[in-house]
Short mmCIF file of C-alpha atoms and ligand atoms in Angstrom, two decimals:
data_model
loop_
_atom_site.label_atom_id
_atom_site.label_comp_id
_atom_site.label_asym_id
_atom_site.label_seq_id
_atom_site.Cartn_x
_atom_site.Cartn_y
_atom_site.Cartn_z
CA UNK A 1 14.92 -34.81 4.52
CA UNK A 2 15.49 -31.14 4.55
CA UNK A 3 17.28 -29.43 1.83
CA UNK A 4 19.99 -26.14 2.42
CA UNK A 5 22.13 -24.19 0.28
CA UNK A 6 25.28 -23.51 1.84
CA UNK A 7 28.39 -21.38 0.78
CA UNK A 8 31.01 -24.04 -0.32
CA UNK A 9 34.08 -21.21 -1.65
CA UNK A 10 34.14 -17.88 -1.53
CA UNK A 11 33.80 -16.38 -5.43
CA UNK A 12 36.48 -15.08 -6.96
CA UNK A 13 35.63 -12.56 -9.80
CA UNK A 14 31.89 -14.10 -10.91
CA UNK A 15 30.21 -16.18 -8.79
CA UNK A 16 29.99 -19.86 -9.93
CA UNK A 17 27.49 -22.85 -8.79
CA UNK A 18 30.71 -24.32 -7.63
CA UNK A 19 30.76 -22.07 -5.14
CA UNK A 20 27.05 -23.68 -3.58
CA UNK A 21 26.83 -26.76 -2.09
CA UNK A 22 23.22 -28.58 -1.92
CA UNK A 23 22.99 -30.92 0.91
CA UNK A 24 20.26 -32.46 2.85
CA UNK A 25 19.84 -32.65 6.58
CA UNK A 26 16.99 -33.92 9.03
CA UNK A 27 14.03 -32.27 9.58
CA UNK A 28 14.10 -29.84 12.05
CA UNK A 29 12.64 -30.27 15.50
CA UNK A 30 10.07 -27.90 17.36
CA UNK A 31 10.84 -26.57 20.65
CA UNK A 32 8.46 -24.77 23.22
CA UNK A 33 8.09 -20.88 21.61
CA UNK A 34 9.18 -21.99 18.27
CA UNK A 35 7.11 -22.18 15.02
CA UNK A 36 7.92 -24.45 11.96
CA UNK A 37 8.43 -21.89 8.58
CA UNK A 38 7.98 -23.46 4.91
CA UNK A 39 9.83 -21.22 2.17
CA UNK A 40 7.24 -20.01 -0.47
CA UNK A 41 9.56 -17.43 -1.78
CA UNK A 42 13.66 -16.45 -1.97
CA UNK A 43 14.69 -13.36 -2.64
CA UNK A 44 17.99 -13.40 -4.33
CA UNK A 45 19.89 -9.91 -4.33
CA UNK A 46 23.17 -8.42 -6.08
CA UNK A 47 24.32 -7.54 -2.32
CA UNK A 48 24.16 -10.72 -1.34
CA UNK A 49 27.52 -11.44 -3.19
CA UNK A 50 29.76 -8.69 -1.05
CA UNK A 51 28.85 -10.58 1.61
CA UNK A 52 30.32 -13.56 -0.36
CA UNK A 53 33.62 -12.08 0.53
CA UNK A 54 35.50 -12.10 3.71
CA UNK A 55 36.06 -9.02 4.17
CA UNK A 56 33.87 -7.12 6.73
CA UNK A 57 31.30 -4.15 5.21
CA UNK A 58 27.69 -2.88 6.60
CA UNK A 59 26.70 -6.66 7.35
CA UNK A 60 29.11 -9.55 8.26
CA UNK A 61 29.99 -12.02 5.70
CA UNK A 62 28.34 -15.27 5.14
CA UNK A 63 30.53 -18.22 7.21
CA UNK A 64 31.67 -21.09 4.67
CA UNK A 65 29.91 -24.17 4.65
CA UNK A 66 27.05 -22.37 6.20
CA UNK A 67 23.79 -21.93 4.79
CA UNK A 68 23.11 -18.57 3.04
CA UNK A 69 20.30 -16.47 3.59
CA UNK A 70 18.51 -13.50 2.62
CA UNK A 71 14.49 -12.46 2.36
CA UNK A 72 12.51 -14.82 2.22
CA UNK A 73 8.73 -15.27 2.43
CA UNK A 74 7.87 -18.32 4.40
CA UNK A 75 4.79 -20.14 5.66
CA UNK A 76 3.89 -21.01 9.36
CA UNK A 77 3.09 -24.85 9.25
CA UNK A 78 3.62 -25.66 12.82
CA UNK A 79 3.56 -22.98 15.81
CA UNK A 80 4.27 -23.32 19.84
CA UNK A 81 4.26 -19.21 19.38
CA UNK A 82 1.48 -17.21 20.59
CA UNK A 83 2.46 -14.75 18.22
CA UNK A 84 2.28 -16.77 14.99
CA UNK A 85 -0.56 -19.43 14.22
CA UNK A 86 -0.73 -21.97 11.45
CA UNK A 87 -1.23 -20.93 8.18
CA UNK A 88 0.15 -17.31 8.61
CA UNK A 89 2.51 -15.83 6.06
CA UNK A 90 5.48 -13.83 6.94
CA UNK A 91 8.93 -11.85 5.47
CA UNK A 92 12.46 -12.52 7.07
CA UNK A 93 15.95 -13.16 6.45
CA UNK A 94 15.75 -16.66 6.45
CA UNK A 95 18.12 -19.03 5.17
CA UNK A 96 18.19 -20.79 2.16
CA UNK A 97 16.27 -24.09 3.49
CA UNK A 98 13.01 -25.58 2.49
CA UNK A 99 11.79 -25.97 6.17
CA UNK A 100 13.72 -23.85 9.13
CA UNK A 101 12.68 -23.09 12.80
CA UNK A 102 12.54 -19.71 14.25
CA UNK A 103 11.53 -17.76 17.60
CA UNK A 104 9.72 -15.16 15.88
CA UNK A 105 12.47 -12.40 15.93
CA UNK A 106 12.76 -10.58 12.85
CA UNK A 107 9.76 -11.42 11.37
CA UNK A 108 6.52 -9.49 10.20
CA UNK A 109 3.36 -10.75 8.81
CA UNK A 110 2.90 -10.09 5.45
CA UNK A 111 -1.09 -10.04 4.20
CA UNK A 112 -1.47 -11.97 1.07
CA UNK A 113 -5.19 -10.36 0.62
CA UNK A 114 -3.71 -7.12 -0.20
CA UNK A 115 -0.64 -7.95 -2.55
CA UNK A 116 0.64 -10.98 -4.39
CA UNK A 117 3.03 -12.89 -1.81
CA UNK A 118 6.45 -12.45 -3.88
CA UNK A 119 5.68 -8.88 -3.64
CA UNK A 120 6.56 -8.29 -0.06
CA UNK A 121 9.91 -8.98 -1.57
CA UNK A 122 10.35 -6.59 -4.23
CA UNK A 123 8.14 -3.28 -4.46
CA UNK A 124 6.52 -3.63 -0.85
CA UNK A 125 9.68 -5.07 0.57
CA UNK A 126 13.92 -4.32 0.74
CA UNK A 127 13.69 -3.35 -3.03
CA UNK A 128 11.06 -0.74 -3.07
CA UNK A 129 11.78 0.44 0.06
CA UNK A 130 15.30 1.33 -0.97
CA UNK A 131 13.80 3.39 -4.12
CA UNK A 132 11.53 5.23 -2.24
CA UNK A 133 13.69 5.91 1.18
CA UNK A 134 17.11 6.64 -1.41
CA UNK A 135 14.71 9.12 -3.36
CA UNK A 136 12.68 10.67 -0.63
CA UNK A 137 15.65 11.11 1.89
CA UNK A 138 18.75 11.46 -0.67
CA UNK A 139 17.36 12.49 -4.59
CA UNK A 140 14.46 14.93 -2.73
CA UNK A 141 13.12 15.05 -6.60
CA UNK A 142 10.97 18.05 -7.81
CA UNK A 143 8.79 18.29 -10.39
CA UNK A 144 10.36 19.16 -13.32
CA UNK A 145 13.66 18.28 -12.63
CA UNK A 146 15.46 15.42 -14.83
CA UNK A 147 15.87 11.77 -12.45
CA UNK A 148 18.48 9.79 -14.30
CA UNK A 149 18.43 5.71 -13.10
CA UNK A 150 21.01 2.94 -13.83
CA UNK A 151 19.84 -0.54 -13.65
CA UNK A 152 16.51 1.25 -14.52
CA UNK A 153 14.80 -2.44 -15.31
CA UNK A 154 16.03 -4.46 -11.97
CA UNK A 155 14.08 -4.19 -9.08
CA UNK A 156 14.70 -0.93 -7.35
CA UNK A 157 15.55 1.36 -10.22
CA UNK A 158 12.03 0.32 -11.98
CA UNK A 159 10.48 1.38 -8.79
CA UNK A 160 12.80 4.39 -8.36
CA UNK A 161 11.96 6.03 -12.14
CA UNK A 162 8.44 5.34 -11.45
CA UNK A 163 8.02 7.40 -8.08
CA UNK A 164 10.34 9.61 -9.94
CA UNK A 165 7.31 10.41 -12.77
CA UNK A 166 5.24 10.54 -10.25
CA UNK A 167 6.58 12.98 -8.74
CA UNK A 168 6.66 14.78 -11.86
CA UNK A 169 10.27 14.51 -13.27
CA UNK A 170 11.62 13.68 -16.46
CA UNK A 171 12.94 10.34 -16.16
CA UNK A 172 15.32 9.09 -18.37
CA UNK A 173 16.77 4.72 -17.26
CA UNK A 174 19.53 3.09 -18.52
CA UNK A 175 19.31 -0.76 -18.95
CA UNK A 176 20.76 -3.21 -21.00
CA UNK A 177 18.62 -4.37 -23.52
CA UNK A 178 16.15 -3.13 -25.94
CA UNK A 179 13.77 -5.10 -24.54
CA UNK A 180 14.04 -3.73 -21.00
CA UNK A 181 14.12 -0.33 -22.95
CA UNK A 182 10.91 -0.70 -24.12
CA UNK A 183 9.89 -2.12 -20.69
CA UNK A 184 10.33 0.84 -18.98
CA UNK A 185 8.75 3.22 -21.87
CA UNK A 186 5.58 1.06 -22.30
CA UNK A 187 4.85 -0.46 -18.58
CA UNK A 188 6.63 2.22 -16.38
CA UNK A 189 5.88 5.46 -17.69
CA UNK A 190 9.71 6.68 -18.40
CA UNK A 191 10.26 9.51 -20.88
CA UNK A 192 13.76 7.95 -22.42
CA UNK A 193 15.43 4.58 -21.82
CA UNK A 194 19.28 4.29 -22.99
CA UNK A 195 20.54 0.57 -23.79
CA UNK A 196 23.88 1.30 -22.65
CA UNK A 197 25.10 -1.93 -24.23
CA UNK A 198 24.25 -1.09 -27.51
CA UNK A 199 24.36 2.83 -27.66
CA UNK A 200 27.36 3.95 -29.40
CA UNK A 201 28.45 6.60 -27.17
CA UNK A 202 27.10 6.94 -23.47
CA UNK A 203 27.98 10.20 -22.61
CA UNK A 204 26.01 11.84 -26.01
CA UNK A 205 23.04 9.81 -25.37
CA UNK A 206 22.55 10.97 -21.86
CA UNK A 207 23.56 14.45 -23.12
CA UNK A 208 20.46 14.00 -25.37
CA UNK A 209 18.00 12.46 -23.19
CA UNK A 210 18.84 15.24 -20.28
CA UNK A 211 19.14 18.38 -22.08
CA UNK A 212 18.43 20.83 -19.04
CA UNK A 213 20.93 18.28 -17.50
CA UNK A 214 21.32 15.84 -14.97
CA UNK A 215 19.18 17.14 -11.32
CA UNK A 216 19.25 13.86 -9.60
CA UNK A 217 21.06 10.46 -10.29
CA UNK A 218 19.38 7.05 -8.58
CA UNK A 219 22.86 5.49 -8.70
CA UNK A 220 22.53 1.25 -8.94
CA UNK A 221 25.25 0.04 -10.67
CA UNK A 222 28.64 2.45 -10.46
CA UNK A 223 31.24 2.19 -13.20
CA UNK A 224 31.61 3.83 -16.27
CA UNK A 225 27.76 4.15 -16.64
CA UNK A 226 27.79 6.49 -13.82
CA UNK A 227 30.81 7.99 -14.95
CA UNK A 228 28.93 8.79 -18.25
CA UNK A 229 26.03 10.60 -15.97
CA UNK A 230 28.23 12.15 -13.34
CA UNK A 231 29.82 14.51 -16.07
CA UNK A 232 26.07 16.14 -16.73
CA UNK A 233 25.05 16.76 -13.41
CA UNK A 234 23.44 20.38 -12.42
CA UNK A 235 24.28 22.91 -9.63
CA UNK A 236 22.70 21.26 -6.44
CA UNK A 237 22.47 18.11 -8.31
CA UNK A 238 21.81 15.07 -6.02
CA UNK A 239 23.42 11.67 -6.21
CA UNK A 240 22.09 8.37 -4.68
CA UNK A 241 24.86 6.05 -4.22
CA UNK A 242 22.58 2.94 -3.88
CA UNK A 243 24.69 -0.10 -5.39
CA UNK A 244 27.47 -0.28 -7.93
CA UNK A 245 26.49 -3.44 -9.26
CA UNK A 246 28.96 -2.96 -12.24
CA UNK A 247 31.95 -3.47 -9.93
CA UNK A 248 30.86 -6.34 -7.01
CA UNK A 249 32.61 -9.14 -9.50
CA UNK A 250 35.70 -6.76 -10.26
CA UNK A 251 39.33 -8.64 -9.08
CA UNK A 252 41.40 -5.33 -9.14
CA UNK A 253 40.55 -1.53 -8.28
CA UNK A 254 38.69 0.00 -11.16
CA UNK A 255 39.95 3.13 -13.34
CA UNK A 256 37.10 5.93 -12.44
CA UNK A 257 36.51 9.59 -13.32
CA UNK A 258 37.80 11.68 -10.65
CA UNK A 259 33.91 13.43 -9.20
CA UNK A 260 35.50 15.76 -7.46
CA UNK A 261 35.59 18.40 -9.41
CA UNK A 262 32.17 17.91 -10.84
CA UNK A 263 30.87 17.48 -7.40
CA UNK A 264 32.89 20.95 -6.20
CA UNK A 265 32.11 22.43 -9.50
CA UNK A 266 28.03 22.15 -8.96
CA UNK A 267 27.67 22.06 -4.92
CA UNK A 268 26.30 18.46 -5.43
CA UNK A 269 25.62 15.94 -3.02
CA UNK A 270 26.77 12.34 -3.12
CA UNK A 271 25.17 10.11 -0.78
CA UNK A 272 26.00 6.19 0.15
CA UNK A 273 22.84 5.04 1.43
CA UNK A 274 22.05 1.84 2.84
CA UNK A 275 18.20 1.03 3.27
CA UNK A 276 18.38 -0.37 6.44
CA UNK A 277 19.52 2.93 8.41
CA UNK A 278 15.82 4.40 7.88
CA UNK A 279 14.27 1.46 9.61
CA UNK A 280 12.17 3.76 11.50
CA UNK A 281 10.53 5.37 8.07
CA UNK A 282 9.75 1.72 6.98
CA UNK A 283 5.98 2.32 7.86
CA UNK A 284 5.69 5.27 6.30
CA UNK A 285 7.10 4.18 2.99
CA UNK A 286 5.04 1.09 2.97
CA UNK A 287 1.97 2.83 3.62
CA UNK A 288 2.95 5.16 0.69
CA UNK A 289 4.03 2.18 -1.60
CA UNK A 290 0.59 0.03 -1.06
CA UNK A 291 -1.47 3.41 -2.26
CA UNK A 292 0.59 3.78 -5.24
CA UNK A 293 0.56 -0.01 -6.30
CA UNK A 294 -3.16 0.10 -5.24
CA UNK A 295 -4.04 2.82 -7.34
CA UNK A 296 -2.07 1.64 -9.93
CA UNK A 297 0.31 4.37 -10.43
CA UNK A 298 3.16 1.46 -9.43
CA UNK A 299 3.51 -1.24 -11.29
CA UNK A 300 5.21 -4.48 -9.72
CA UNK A 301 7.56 -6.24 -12.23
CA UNK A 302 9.13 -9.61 -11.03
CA UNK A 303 11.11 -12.61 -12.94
CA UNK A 304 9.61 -15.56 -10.80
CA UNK A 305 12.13 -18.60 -11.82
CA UNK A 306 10.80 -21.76 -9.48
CA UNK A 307 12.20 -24.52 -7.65
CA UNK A 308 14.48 -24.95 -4.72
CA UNK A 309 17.65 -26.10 -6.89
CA UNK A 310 17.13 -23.14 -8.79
CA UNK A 311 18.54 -20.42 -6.42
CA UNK A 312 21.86 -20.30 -6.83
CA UNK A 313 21.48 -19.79 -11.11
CA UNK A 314 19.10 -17.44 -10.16
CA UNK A 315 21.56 -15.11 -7.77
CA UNK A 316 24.07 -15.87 -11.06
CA UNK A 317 21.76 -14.37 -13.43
CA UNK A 318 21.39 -11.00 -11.57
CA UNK A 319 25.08 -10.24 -13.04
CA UNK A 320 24.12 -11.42 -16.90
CA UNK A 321 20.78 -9.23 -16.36
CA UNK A 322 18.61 -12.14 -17.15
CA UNK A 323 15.71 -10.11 -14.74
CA UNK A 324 13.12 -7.75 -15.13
CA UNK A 325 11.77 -6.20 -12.17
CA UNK A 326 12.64 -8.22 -9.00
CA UNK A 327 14.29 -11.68 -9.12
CA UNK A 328 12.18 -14.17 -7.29
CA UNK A 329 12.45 -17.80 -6.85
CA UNK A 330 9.38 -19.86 -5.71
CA UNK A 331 10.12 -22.38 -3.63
CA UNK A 332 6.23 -23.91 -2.94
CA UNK A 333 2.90 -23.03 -3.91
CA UNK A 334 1.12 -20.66 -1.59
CA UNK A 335 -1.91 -22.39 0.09
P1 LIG B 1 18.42 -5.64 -10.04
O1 LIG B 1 17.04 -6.17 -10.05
O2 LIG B 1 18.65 -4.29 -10.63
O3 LIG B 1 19.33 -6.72 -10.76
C1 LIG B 1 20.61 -6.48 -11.15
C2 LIG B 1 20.68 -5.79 -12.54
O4 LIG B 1 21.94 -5.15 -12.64
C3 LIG B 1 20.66 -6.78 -13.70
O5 LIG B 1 19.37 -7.11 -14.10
C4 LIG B 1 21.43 -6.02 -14.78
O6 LIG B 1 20.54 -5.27 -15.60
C5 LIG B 1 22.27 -5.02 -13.99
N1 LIG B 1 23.69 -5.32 -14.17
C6 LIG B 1 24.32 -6.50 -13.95
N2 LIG B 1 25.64 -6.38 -14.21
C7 LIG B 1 25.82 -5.09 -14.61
C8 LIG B 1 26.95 -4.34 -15.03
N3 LIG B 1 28.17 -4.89 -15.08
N4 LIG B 1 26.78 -3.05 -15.38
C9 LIG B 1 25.56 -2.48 -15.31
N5 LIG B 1 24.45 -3.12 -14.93
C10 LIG B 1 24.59 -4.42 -14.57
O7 LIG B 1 18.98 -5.63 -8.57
P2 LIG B 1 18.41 -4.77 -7.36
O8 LIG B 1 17.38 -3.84 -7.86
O9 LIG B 1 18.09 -5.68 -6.26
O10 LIG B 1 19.68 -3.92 -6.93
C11 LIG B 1 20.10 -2.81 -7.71
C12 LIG B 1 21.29 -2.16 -7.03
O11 LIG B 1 20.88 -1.63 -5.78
C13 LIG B 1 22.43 -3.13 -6.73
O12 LIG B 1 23.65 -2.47 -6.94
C14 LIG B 1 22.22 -3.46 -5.27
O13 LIG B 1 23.39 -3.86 -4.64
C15 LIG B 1 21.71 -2.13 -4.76
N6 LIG B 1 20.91 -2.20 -3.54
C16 LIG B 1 21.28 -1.36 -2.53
C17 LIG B 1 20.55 -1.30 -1.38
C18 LIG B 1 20.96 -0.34 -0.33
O14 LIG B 1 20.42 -0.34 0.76
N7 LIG B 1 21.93 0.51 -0.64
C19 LIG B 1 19.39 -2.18 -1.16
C20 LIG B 1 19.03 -2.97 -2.33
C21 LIG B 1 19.81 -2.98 -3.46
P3 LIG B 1 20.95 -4.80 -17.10
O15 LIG B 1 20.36 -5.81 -18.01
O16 LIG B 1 20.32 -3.46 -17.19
O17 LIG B 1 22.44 -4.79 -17.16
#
């Protein structure tokens, strides 16, 4: 039998495991053009829970008592595809099922000679590509200037501070522990990492990591952190709205600074960005990405967690911050 996650309530507030049903179906059958995928890896995302919700954003919401999905790195165990043979690994949105069946569309071959697998799903896939498109297109960092990150330790900010000292910026994350503090100090090159859990005062201790002041802000989680950065912004200061993490769970409208004026104030730019509208600058970025992590100016941070049953905890532990790097959960062993 097959196993499938499906959506069985919509969350309200924090998601729950309630709110996932585990149930197990029939194998699924081959049909001419069709190849057989086996899930190696699930990617499990904070945007996955808008799309939780009913109402309608950037991608449709997930149907109830439907299975979920999101990137996944599956296996070809069976083809009647010309395009895919046995044995060949490849990166889709796939849903959350052990074995599925697909036509092909939407998915790329991934090369497992040239990067770990679960990598195609964090700094050579969605994650890294939004760092590096929401920098390149949005922040347009120079050297010298002071990058500011929030969620600094997940998956894209890690990535995002890192191209940001490459490019030659001061680079100051925030995170929430002193572990992940000393994460991104030791393994990731930034200059000053703010625990914004523990740091009496937000606003001072950005004011004293960016004393020139704030020339770009990689923007993941929204909320009073941002608030906190937002008041020491420069003229011509750039702002990469990229997630707002800190406000996906909230049940009512949150109390915010008013940017405006700051914004007016300093002729800065605040961008929503979602990765997928620079589809055609994948290629680009990728190629970019691989020299970096080859060359080992990029480091690739993942918490791998394993086991089918363990996906759902897994999404859940994105909002208590239980990850470093990208959260990945390995389904099978790769051949
Ligand atoms: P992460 O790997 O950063 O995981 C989520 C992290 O968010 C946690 O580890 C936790 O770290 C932090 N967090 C959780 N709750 C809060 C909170 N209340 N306040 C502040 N921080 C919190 O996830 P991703 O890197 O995948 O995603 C980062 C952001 O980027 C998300 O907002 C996501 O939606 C967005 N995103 C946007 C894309 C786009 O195209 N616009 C594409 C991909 C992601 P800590 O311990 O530091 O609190």
């Amino acid at each position: 039998m097959n196993q499938v996650i499906l959506l069985s309530h919509r969350p309200k507030g924090l998601p729950q495991l309630t709110d996932f049903e585990f149930v197990k179906e029939e194998m699924p059958e081959m049909h001419p053009g069709e190849i057989l995928l086996k899930t190696c890896y699930v990617s499990v995302d904070p945007y996955l829970r808008g799309r939780m919700n009913e109402t309608k954003s950037y991608v449709p919401p997930f149907e109830l008592h439907k299975p979920l999905r999101s990137g996944v790195i599956a296996e070809v165990v069976e083809s009647n595809h010309d395009g895919f043979s046995q044995g060949d690994k490849v990166y889709g949105m796939l849903e959350w099922k052990e074995y599925q069946t697909s036509r092909g569309g939407g998915l790329y071959k991934v090369d497992e000679d040239s990067a770990p697998l679960s990598a195609y799903l964090g700094v050579l896939g969605m994650t890294g590509l939004t760092a590096f498109l929401g920098l390149s297109e949005i922040g347009k960092p120079k050297k010298g200037e002071t990058v500011v990150v929030s969620g600094a330790a997940g998956a894209v900010g890690s990535v995002a501070g890192q191209i940001a000292k490459i490019q030659g910026c001061h680079v100051v994350g925030i995170a929430g522990s002193d572990e992940k503090c000393e994460m991104l100090i030791s393994d990731f090159g930034f200059d000053v990492a703010i625990n914004y859990k523990t740091t009496g005062h937000l606003r001072k201790a950005i004011a004293a990591a960016c004393p020139g002041g704030v020339d770009v802000y990689f923007d993941n989680v929204g909320g009073d952190i941002s608030d906190a950065v937002l008041v020491k912004i420069n003229p011509f200061a750039r702002i990469v709205v990229c997630g707002a993490i800190s406000v996906y769970n909230v049940t009512s409208l949150p109390q915010s600074l008013s940017v405006q004026p700051f914004l007016v104030r300093n002729s800065a730019l605040m961008q929503g960005f979602i990765v997928n509208d620079y589809q055609a600058k994948f290629p680009e970025a990728m190629k970019q990405l691989s020299r970096w992590l080859a060359e080992g100016r990029l480091k690739h941070a993942e918490t791998m967690v394993e086991g089918f049953d363990q996906i759902p905890q897994a999404f859940l532990d994105l909002f208590e911050g239980k990850n470093k790097g990208k959260m990945v959960v390995k389904i099978s062993e790769d051949q």
